[in-house]
PDB file of C-alpha atoms in Angstrom:
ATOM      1  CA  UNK A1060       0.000   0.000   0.000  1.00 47.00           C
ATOM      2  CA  UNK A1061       2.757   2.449   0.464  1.00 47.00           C
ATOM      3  CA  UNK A1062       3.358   1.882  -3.025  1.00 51.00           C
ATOM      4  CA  UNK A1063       0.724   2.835  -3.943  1.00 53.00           C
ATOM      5  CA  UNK A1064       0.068   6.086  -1.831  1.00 53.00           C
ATOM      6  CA  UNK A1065       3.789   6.702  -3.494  1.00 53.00           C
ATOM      7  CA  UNK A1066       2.768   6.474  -7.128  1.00 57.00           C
ATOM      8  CA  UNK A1067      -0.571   8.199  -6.807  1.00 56.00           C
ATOM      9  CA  UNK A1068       1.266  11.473  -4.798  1.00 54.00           C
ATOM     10  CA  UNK A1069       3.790  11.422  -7.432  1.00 57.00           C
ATOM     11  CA  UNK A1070       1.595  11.077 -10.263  1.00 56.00           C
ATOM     12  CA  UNK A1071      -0.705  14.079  -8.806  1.00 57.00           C
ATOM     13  CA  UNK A1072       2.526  15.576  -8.445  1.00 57.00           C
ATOM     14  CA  UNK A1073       3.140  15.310 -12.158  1.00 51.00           C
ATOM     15  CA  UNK A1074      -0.087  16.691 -12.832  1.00 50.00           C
ATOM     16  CA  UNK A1075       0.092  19.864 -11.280  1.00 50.00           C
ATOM     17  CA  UNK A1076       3.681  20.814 -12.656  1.00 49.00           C
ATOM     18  CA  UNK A1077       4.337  23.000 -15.575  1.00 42.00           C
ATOM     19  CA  UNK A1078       4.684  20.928 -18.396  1.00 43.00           C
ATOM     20  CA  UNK A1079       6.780  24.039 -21.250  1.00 39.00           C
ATOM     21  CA  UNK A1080       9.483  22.383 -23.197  1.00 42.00           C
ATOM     22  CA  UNK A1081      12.016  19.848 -20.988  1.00 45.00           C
ATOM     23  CA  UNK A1082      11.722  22.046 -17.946  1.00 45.00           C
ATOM     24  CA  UNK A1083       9.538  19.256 -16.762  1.00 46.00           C
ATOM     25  CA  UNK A1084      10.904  16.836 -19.416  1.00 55.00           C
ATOM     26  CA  UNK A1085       8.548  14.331 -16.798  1.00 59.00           C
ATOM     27  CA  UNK A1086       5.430  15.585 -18.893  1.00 71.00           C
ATOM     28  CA  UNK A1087       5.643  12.948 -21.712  1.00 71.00           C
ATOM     29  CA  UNK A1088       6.366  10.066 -18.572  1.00 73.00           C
ATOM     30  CA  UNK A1089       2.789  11.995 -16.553  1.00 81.00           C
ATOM     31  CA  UNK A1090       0.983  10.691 -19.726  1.00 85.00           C
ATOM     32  CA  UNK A1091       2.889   7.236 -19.426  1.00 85.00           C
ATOM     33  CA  UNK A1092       2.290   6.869 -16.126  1.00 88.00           C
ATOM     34  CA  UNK A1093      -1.186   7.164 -17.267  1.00 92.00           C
ATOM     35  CA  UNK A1094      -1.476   4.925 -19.891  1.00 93.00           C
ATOM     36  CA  UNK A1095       0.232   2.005 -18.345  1.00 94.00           C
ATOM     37  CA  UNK A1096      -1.726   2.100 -15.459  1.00 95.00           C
ATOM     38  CA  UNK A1097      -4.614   1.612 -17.263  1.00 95.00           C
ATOM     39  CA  UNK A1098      -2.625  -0.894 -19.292  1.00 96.00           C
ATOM     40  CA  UNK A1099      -2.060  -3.187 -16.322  1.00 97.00           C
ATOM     41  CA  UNK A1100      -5.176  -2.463 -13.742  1.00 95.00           C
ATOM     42  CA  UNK A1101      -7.183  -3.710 -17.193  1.00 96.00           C
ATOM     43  CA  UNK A1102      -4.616  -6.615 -17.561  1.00 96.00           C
ATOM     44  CA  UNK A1103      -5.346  -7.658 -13.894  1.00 96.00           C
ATOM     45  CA  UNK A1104      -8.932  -7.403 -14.332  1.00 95.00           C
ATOM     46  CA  UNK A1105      -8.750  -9.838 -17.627  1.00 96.00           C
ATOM     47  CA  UNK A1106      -6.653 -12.049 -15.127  1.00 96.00           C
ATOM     48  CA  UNK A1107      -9.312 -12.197 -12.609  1.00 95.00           C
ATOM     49  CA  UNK A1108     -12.580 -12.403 -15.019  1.00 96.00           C
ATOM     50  CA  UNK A1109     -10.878 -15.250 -17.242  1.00 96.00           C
ATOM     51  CA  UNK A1110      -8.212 -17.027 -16.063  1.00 96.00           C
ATOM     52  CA  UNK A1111      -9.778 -17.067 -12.177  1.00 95.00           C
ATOM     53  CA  UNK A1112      -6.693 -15.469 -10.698  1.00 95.00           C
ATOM     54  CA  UNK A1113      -5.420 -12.106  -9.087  1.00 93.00           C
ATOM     55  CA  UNK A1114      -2.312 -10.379  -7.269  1.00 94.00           C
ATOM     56  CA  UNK A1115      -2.953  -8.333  -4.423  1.00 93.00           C
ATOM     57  CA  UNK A1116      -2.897  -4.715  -4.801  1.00 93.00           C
ATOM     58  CA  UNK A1117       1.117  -3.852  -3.982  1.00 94.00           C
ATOM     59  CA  UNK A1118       1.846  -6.296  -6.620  1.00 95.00           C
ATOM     60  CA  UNK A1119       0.328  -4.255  -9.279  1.00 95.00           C
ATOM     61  CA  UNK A1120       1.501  -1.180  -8.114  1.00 93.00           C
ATOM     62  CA  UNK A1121       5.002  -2.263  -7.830  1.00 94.00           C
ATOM     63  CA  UNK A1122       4.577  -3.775 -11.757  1.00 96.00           C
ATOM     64  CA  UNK A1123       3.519  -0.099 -12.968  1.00 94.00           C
ATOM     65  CA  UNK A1124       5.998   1.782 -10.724  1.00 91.00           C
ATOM     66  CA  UNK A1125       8.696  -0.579 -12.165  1.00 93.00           C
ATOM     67  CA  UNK A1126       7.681  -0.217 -15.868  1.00 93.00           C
ATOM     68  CA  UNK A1127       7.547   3.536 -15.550  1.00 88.00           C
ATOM     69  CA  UNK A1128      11.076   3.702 -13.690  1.00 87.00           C
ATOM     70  CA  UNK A1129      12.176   1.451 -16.729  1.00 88.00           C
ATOM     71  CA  UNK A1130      10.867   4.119 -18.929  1.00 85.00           C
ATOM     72  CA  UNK A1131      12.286   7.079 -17.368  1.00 82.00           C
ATOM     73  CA  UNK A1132      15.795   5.457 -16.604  1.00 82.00           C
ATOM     74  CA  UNK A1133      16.108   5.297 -21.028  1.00 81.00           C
ATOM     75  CA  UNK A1134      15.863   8.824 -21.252  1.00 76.00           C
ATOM     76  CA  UNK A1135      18.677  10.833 -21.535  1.00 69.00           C
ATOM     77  CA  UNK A1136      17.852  14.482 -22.685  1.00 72.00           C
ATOM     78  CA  UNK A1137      15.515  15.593 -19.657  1.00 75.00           C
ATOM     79  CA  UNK A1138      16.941  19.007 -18.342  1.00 76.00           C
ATOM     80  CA  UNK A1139      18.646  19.625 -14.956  1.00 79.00           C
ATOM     81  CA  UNK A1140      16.126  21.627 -12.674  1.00 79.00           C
ATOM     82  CA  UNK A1141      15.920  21.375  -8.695  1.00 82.00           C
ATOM     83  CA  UNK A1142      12.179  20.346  -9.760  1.00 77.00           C
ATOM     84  CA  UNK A1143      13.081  17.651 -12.357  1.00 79.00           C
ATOM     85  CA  UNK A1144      15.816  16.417  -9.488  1.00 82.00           C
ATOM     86  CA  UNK A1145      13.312  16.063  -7.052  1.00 81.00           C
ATOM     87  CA  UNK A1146      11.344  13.881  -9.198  1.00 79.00           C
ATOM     88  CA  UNK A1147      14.359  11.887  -9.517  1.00 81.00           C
ATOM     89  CA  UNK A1148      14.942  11.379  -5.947  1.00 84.00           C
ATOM     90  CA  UNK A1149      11.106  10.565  -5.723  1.00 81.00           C
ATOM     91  CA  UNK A1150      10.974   8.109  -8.416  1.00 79.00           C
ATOM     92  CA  UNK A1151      14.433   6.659  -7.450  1.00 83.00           C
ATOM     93  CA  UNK A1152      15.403   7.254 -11.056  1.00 82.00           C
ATOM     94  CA  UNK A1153      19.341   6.970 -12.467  1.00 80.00           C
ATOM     95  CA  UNK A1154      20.751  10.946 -12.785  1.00 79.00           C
ATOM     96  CA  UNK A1155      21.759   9.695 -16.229  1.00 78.00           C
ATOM     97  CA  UNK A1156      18.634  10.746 -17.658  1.00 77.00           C
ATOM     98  CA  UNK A1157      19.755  14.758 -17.291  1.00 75.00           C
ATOM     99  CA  UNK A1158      21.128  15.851 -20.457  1.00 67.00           C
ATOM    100  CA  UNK A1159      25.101  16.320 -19.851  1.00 59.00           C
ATOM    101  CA  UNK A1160      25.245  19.826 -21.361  1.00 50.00           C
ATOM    102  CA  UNK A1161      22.504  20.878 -18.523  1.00 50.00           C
ATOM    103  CA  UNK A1162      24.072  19.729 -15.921  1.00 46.00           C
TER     104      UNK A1162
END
C-alpha cells in the first residue's frame, strides 16, 4: 500500500507541474504513467474475469511503478532543474537521464 500512496502522490505531483518544453521533461512520462496504469489495472482485471486469478494490490503497483522507472531510466535528454531532481529522488530514477550539457 505504500506503493501505492507513493505512485498516486507522485503522479498528482506530475499533474500539477508545468509541463513548457524539458523544464519538466517528466510531462511525456505523466501521460505514461497514465497509460500504463490503465494498461495493467485492465490486464489484472482480464486475469481475474478469465483465467480465475489475481495479485494483491502492492503487486500491481510495484509492476507499474517498475515499468515507468524502466521508462524514465532510457531517457537521456531531460533538463537539470531542482524540480526535475526532485522527481528523480522521488521516483528513485538513475541521474543519467539529465542531459550532460545541462548539468
Amino acid at each position: 500500500m505504500v506503493l501505492l500512496g507513493l505512485y498516486c502522490l507522485c503522479l498528482r505531483n506530475w499533474s500539477g507541474q508545468s509541463r513548457i518544453g524539458r523544464e519538466i521533461g517528466f510531462s511525456s512520462l505523466y501521460k505514461f504513467s497514465l497509460a500504463a496504469s490503465i494498461y495493467y489495472i485492465w490486464g489484472e482485471r482480464n486475469l481475474r474475469i478469465f483465467q480465475g486469478r489475481s495479485r494483491d494490490v502492492a503487486a500491481v503497483s510495484l509492476t507499474i511503478f517498475n515499468s515507468i522507472r524502466a521508462k524514465a531510466n532510457s531517457w537521456a535528454t531531460v533538463k537539470f532543474s531542482a524540480q526535475n531532481r526532485g522527481l528523480c529522488d522521488a521516483w528513485l530514477l538513475d541521474s543519467r537521464i539529465f542531459a550532460l550539457n545541462n548539468c
